[in-house]
Short mmCIF file of C-alpha atoms and ligand atoms in Angstrom, two decimals:
data_model
loop_
_atom_site.label_atom_id
_atom_site.label_comp_id
_atom_site.label_asym_id
_atom_site.label_seq_id
_atom_site.Cartn_x
_atom_site.Cartn_y
_atom_site.Cartn_z
CA MET S 1 -115.75 -157.10 -14.99
CA GLN S 2 -114.23 -160.21 -13.55
CA ILE S 3 -113.21 -162.95 -16.31
CA TYR S 4 -112.60 -166.56 -15.42
CA ILE S 5 -109.47 -167.96 -17.20
CA ASP S 6 -108.38 -171.59 -16.19
CA GLY S 7 -109.18 -171.22 -12.56
CA LYS S 8 -108.56 -167.57 -11.77
CA TYR S 9 -110.52 -164.24 -12.24
CA TYR S 10 -108.83 -161.31 -14.24
CA ASP S 11 -110.25 -157.97 -14.48
CA LYS S 12 -110.85 -156.88 -18.33
CA GLU S 13 -107.59 -155.26 -18.88
CA ASN S 14 -105.57 -158.46 -17.69
CA ALA S 15 -107.83 -161.17 -19.21
CA LYS S 16 -105.43 -162.55 -21.92
CA ILE S 17 -104.50 -165.70 -23.52
CA SER S 18 -101.30 -166.71 -25.32
CA VAL S 19 -100.80 -165.84 -28.91
CA PHE S 20 -99.89 -169.48 -29.24
CA ASP S 21 -103.31 -170.75 -28.05
CA HIS S 22 -104.52 -172.77 -30.96
CA GLY S 23 -107.83 -171.14 -30.50
CA ALA S 24 -106.14 -167.83 -31.62
CA LEU S 25 -103.75 -169.55 -34.20
CA TYR S 26 -106.32 -171.82 -35.86
CA GLY S 27 -109.80 -171.27 -34.35
CA ASP S 28 -109.14 -174.64 -32.69
CA GLY S 29 -111.89 -174.56 -29.90
CA VAL S 30 -115.55 -174.58 -29.15
CA PHE S 31 -118.01 -171.99 -27.69
CA GLU S 32 -121.49 -171.26 -26.35
CA GLY S 33 -123.38 -167.90 -26.01
CA ILE S 34 -125.76 -168.42 -23.17
CA ARG S 35 -128.30 -166.12 -21.68
CA VAL S 36 -128.97 -164.88 -17.99
CA TYR S 37 -132.53 -163.94 -17.11
CA GLY S 38 -133.21 -162.46 -13.74
CA GLY S 39 -129.78 -163.72 -12.53
CA LYS S 40 -130.61 -167.41 -13.62
CA ILE S 41 -128.81 -169.02 -16.50
CA PHE S 42 -131.06 -170.06 -19.13
CA LYS S 43 -131.18 -173.63 -20.46
CA THR S 44 -127.73 -174.47 -18.80
CA VAL S 45 -128.11 -178.25 -19.42
CA GLU S 46 -128.86 -177.87 -23.10
CA HIS S 47 -125.90 -175.47 -23.52
CA ILE S 48 -123.51 -177.59 -21.48
CA ASP S 49 -124.33 -180.70 -23.25
CA ARG S 50 -124.02 -178.91 -26.77
CA LEU S 51 -120.68 -177.91 -25.72
CA TRP S 52 -119.61 -181.24 -24.75
CA ASP S 53 -120.92 -182.49 -28.29
CA SER S 54 -119.07 -179.89 -30.03
CA ALA S 55 -115.77 -180.68 -28.03
CA LYS S 56 -116.21 -184.39 -28.71
CA ALA S 57 -116.72 -183.87 -32.25
CA ILE S 58 -113.50 -181.99 -32.56
CA ARG S 59 -111.62 -184.55 -30.21
CA LEU S 60 -111.29 -181.76 -27.54
CA GLU S 61 -111.36 -183.08 -24.06
CA ILE S 62 -112.80 -180.44 -21.52
CA PRO S 63 -110.71 -180.64 -18.39
CA MET S 64 -113.58 -180.29 -15.96
CA SER S 65 -116.88 -182.33 -15.50
CA LYS S 66 -120.30 -180.78 -16.43
CA GLU S 67 -121.20 -180.10 -12.86
CA GLU S 68 -118.09 -178.19 -12.20
CA LEU S 69 -118.18 -175.90 -15.20
CA THR S 70 -121.76 -175.24 -14.52
CA LYS S 71 -120.72 -174.09 -10.90
CA VAL S 72 -117.90 -171.97 -12.20
CA MET S 73 -120.32 -170.24 -14.63
CA GLU S 74 -122.86 -169.59 -11.88
CA GLU S 75 -120.01 -168.23 -9.74
CA THR S 76 -118.99 -166.06 -12.76
CA VAL S 77 -122.35 -164.59 -12.96
CA ALA S 78 -122.72 -163.93 -9.36
CA LEU S 79 -119.26 -162.26 -9.03
CA ASN S 80 -120.31 -159.88 -12.03
CA GLU S 81 -123.60 -159.39 -10.67
CA VAL S 82 -125.20 -160.07 -14.00
CA ASN S 83 -128.86 -160.07 -13.73
CA ASP S 84 -129.88 -159.81 -17.30
CA GLY S 85 -126.89 -160.67 -19.50
CA TYR S 86 -124.93 -162.87 -21.50
CA ILE S 87 -122.36 -165.47 -20.97
CA ARG S 88 -119.58 -166.36 -23.35
CA LEU S 89 -118.08 -169.90 -22.34
CA ILE S 90 -115.16 -170.80 -24.39
CA VAL S 91 -112.72 -173.83 -24.60
CA THR S 92 -109.71 -173.46 -26.69
CA ARG S 93 -107.35 -176.29 -27.74
CA GLY S 94 -104.69 -174.50 -25.36
CA VAL S 95 -101.09 -173.47 -25.99
CA GLY S 96 -99.02 -175.43 -28.44
CA ASP S 97 -96.53 -174.43 -31.20
CA LEU S 98 -96.63 -173.12 -34.68
CA GLY S 99 -98.19 -176.28 -36.11
CA LEU S 100 -101.60 -177.63 -36.72
CA ASP S 101 -101.23 -180.68 -34.62
CA PRO S 102 -103.67 -180.61 -31.58
CA ASP S 103 -101.57 -183.13 -29.58
CA LYS S 104 -98.79 -180.32 -29.23
CA CYS S 105 -101.33 -178.55 -27.17
CA LYS S 106 -101.28 -179.97 -23.81
CA THR S 107 -104.23 -178.48 -21.73
CA PRO S 108 -107.33 -176.87 -23.14
CA SER S 109 -108.18 -173.34 -21.79
CA ILE S 110 -111.56 -172.57 -20.18
CA ILE S 111 -112.66 -168.96 -20.27
CA ILE S 112 -115.87 -167.56 -19.00
CA ILE S 113 -117.05 -163.96 -19.82
CA ALA S 114 -120.35 -162.86 -18.10
CA ALA S 115 -121.44 -159.54 -19.31
CA GLY S 116 -124.29 -157.26 -20.89
CA ILE S 117 -125.87 -158.28 -24.37
CA ALA S 118 -126.00 -155.68 -27.28
CA LEU S 119 -129.19 -156.95 -28.85
CA TYR S 120 -130.79 -156.08 -32.13
CA PRO S 121 -132.28 -152.26 -31.85
CA PRO S 122 -135.69 -152.42 -29.85
CA GLU S 123 -137.55 -150.99 -32.91
CA LEU S 124 -136.63 -153.86 -35.01
CA TYR S 125 -138.53 -156.21 -32.56
CA ASP S 126 -141.64 -154.30 -33.30
CA LYS S 127 -141.27 -153.88 -37.18
CA GLY S 128 -139.40 -156.80 -38.03
CA LEU S 129 -136.23 -157.41 -39.73
CA GLU S 130 -135.11 -157.27 -43.70
CA ILE S 131 -132.59 -159.91 -44.65
CA VAL S 132 -131.14 -161.08 -47.72
CA THR S 133 -129.80 -164.48 -49.02
CA VAL S 134 -126.10 -164.19 -49.49
CA SER S 135 -124.05 -166.05 -52.14
CA SER S 136 -121.53 -167.75 -49.63
CA PRO S 137 -123.21 -171.21 -48.84
CA ARG S 138 -123.08 -172.30 -45.27
CA ILE S 139 -120.06 -174.87 -44.86
CA HIS S 140 -120.56 -178.22 -46.30
CA PRO S 141 -121.55 -180.51 -43.35
CA ALA S 142 -119.18 -183.10 -44.48
CA SER S 143 -116.19 -180.36 -44.43
CA LEU S 144 -116.95 -178.86 -40.84
CA SER S 145 -120.22 -179.79 -39.55
CA PRO S 146 -122.17 -176.56 -38.67
CA ARG S 147 -123.52 -178.46 -35.63
CA ILE S 148 -120.22 -177.86 -34.11
CA LYS S 149 -120.26 -174.50 -32.33
CA SER S 150 -116.62 -173.94 -33.39
CA LEU S 151 -114.36 -170.91 -32.89
CA ASN S 152 -114.16 -170.86 -36.79
CA TYR S 153 -116.93 -168.53 -37.72
CA LEU S 154 -115.49 -167.14 -40.81
CA ASN S 155 -118.18 -168.74 -42.97
CA ASN S 156 -120.76 -166.56 -40.72
CA ILE S 157 -118.53 -163.43 -41.03
CA LEU S 158 -118.35 -163.52 -44.70
CA ALA S 159 -122.17 -163.91 -45.02
CA LYS S 160 -122.55 -161.12 -42.51
CA ILE S 161 -120.26 -158.81 -44.48
CA GLU S 162 -122.35 -159.76 -47.73
CA GLY S 163 -125.49 -158.95 -45.89
CA LYS S 164 -124.35 -155.59 -44.49
CA GLN S 165 -123.10 -154.54 -47.97
CA ALA S 166 -126.67 -155.08 -49.08
CA GLY S 167 -127.83 -152.89 -46.28
CA CYS S 168 -129.13 -155.76 -44.05
CA ILE S 169 -128.35 -156.50 -40.47
CA GLU S 170 -128.73 -160.39 -40.74
CA ALA S 171 -128.03 -162.64 -43.79
CA LEU S 172 -129.63 -165.94 -44.84
CA MET S 173 -127.21 -168.60 -45.77
CA LEU S 174 -128.32 -171.59 -48.18
CA ASN S 175 -126.88 -174.87 -47.66
CA HIS S 176 -124.59 -176.84 -50.35
CA LYS S 177 -127.96 -178.10 -51.95
CA GLY S 178 -129.20 -174.62 -52.26
CA GLU S 179 -131.76 -175.02 -49.45
CA LEU S 180 -132.41 -172.70 -46.77
CA ALA S 181 -129.99 -173.43 -43.76
CA GLU S 182 -129.73 -170.52 -41.09
CA CYS S 183 -128.63 -166.87 -40.54
CA THR S 184 -125.26 -165.92 -39.35
CA GLY S 185 -126.31 -166.36 -35.72
CA ASP S 186 -129.93 -167.39 -35.76
CA ASN S 187 -132.01 -170.12 -36.99
CA ILE S 188 -134.98 -169.56 -39.32
CA PHE S 189 -138.68 -170.47 -39.14
CA LEU S 190 -141.33 -170.07 -41.73
CA VAL S 191 -145.26 -170.09 -41.25
CA ARG S 192 -147.52 -171.06 -43.90
CA LYS S 193 -151.26 -171.90 -43.39
CA GLY S 194 -150.70 -172.30 -39.72
CA ARG S 195 -147.95 -174.79 -39.92
CA LEU S 196 -144.41 -173.97 -38.58
CA MET S 197 -141.62 -175.14 -40.53
CA THR S 198 -137.78 -175.03 -39.85
CA PRO S 199 -134.80 -176.67 -41.77
CA PRO S 200 -133.73 -180.09 -40.08
CA PRO S 201 -130.47 -180.27 -38.34
CA ASN S 202 -129.26 -182.43 -41.17
CA ALA S 203 -129.77 -179.51 -43.59
CA GLY S 204 -126.22 -178.28 -42.29
CA ILE S 205 -127.19 -175.98 -39.34
CA LEU S 206 -126.72 -175.50 -35.73
CA GLU S 207 -129.38 -176.95 -33.76
CA GLY S 208 -130.16 -173.90 -31.80
CA ILE S 209 -131.56 -174.26 -28.24
CA THR S 210 -133.86 -171.34 -28.75
CA ARG S 211 -134.96 -172.96 -32.07
CA ASN S 212 -135.81 -176.28 -29.99
CA CYS S 213 -137.49 -174.19 -27.31
CA VAL S 214 -139.71 -172.39 -29.78
CA MET S 215 -140.66 -175.63 -31.39
CA ASP S 216 -141.78 -176.98 -28.04
CA LEU S 217 -143.79 -173.75 -27.46
CA ALA S 218 -145.47 -174.27 -30.83
CA ARG S 219 -146.47 -177.74 -30.04
CA GLU S 220 -147.88 -176.72 -26.91
CA MET S 221 -149.99 -174.17 -28.71
CA GLY S 222 -151.27 -176.96 -30.85
CA ALA S 223 -149.50 -175.95 -34.14
CA GLU S 224 -148.22 -178.40 -36.30
CA VAL S 225 -144.16 -178.20 -36.31
CA LEU S 226 -142.45 -179.50 -39.27
CA GLU S 227 -138.48 -180.00 -39.64
CA ILE S 228 -138.14 -180.12 -43.42
CA PRO S 229 -135.90 -179.18 -46.17
CA LEU S 230 -137.05 -175.55 -47.41
CA THR S 231 -136.14 -173.52 -50.52
CA LYS S 232 -136.22 -169.77 -51.24
CA TYR S 233 -139.62 -170.26 -52.89
CA ASP S 234 -141.05 -171.36 -49.29
CA ALA S 235 -139.60 -168.33 -47.92
CA TYR S 236 -140.82 -166.28 -50.45
CA VAL S 237 -144.57 -167.59 -50.37
CA ALA S 238 -144.61 -167.70 -46.40
CA ASP S 239 -147.28 -165.93 -44.40
CA GLU S 240 -144.62 -165.41 -41.55
CA CYS S 241 -140.77 -165.65 -40.99
CA PHE S 242 -138.94 -165.44 -37.82
CA LEU S 243 -135.49 -165.97 -36.50
CA THR S 244 -134.49 -167.32 -33.06
CA GLY S 245 -131.23 -167.22 -31.27
CA SER S 246 -129.78 -166.87 -27.72
CA ALA S 247 -129.17 -163.16 -28.62
CA ALA S 248 -132.01 -162.50 -30.87
CA GLU S 249 -134.74 -164.51 -28.98
CA VAL S 250 -137.63 -164.43 -31.23
CA ILE S 251 -137.59 -161.70 -33.86
CA ALA S 252 -139.97 -161.27 -36.89
CA VAL S 253 -138.56 -160.98 -40.57
CA VAL S 254 -140.63 -158.95 -42.91
CA LYS S 255 -138.73 -158.71 -46.06
CA ILE S 256 -136.45 -161.34 -47.75
CA ASP S 257 -134.39 -160.50 -50.90
CA GLY S 258 -136.65 -157.20 -51.18
CA ARG S 259 -139.63 -159.44 -51.29
CA VAL S 260 -142.60 -158.52 -48.71
CA ILE S 261 -143.29 -161.65 -46.47
CA GLY S 262 -146.87 -161.94 -45.52
CA ASP S 263 -148.44 -158.40 -45.02
CA GLY S 264 -145.11 -157.09 -44.24
CA LYS S 265 -145.68 -156.93 -40.38
CA PRO S 266 -144.86 -159.52 -37.55
CA GLY S 267 -147.40 -162.19 -37.85
CA PRO S 268 -149.67 -163.60 -35.23
CA MET S 269 -147.88 -166.93 -34.76
CA THR S 270 -144.56 -165.04 -34.50
CA ARG S 271 -146.11 -162.61 -31.95
CA GLU S 272 -147.64 -165.37 -29.81
CA LEU S 273 -144.34 -167.54 -29.81
CA LYS S 274 -142.31 -164.35 -28.91
CA ALA S 275 -144.67 -163.61 -26.21
CA ARG S 276 -144.59 -167.21 -24.79
CA PHE S 277 -140.80 -167.20 -25.13
CA VAL S 278 -140.56 -164.04 -23.02
CA LYS S 279 -142.86 -165.47 -20.50
CA LEU S 280 -140.66 -168.69 -20.28
CA THR S 281 -137.72 -166.67 -19.70
CA GLN S 282 -139.07 -164.77 -16.96
CA SER S 283 -140.41 -167.92 -15.08
N1 PXG M 1 -127.03 -170.56 -35.72
C1 PXG M 1 -125.85 -170.06 -35.64
C2 PXG M 1 -124.81 -170.29 -36.59
C3 PXG M 1 -125.43 -169.42 -34.43
O1 PXG M 1 -124.15 -169.01 -34.00
C4 PXG M 1 -127.78 -169.82 -33.50
C5 PXG M 1 -128.05 -170.51 -34.84
C6 PXG M 1 -128.85 -169.99 -32.34
O2 PXG M 1 -128.64 -170.99 -31.57
P1 PXG M 1 -129.22 -170.75 -30.03
O3 PXG M 1 -128.66 -172.00 -29.43
O4 PXG M 1 -128.35 -169.42 -29.52
O5 PXG M 1 -130.42 -170.58 -30.11
C7 PXG M 1 -126.39 -169.51 -33.25
C8 PXG M 1 -126.18 -168.94 -31.99
C9 PXG M 1 -122.58 -164.06 -30.48
C10 PXG M 1 -123.87 -164.97 -30.39
O6 PXG M 1 -122.18 -163.52 -29.49
C11 PXG M 1 -123.92 -166.08 -31.22
C12 PXG M 1 -125.16 -167.02 -31.13
C13 PXG M 1 -125.67 -166.93 -29.82
C14 PXG M 1 -125.30 -165.98 -28.87
C15 PXG M 1 -124.49 -164.99 -29.06
O7 PXG M 1 -122.26 -163.89 -31.57
N2 PXG M 1 -125.26 -167.92 -32.01
#
């Protein structure tokens, strides 16, 4: 494996960053998780644009143009002969000293890892997931907007720990108002009476690229798509529920907080959207 760090490639053992990098010291940086299908990077423009927005929101200047970074990403994928896999694209604040001040960091670091991806076990795609709502709410958008895909994922990690403790592979986080927000690394959708519903970005969620893609697919199917605040009540009475994410793609949820959703099997809208999504990744 050849990992790109600031203009050079290193093998896995030698791909290292400084302990004084503020990405390591403070989680000061941004990232993207991107899929590669058939050797092609999926939704490159959307991921690059989101990375730039995340960086702008934390006043981090990426030391490369969007076009240059796209080229380097493609080069890293080709060099590693990744056909179906995953890219982790990271921009850290860079090396500074032992103080928060980002201005002490002269140059941000760019890291690109192109590798395989560990997905949910295949049988879960057929059977569907069981999830639980956890007590840690999604971080308040006025503190650190969940729209920033930052290197600071402790909010999600704590939720993941709580979910695992309850025997679930994924955890559902509510927002500061007690509404549905998102899971630790995926967005959530509900289906009720043929309508597709998902929380709006201002509910305090990451505006997922898979999410947006699935909403477009649903509109193509002629389904009504609503971005509206949702509560646990909406989840409990839903006909279907599924999650979306670059890693998860589209995966059904059949139980929430021990309650069976719909008839306890992946529903028709979920299956159709999943099929259309897979087709899109193969085109
Ligand atoms: N919410 C959160 C909090 C996420 O981290 C999504 C939603 C889905 O967004 P996309 O744009 O992927 O549809 C994410 C995505 C990883 C990894 O390595 C994490 C994500 C995606 C890919 C890999 O942990 N999170």
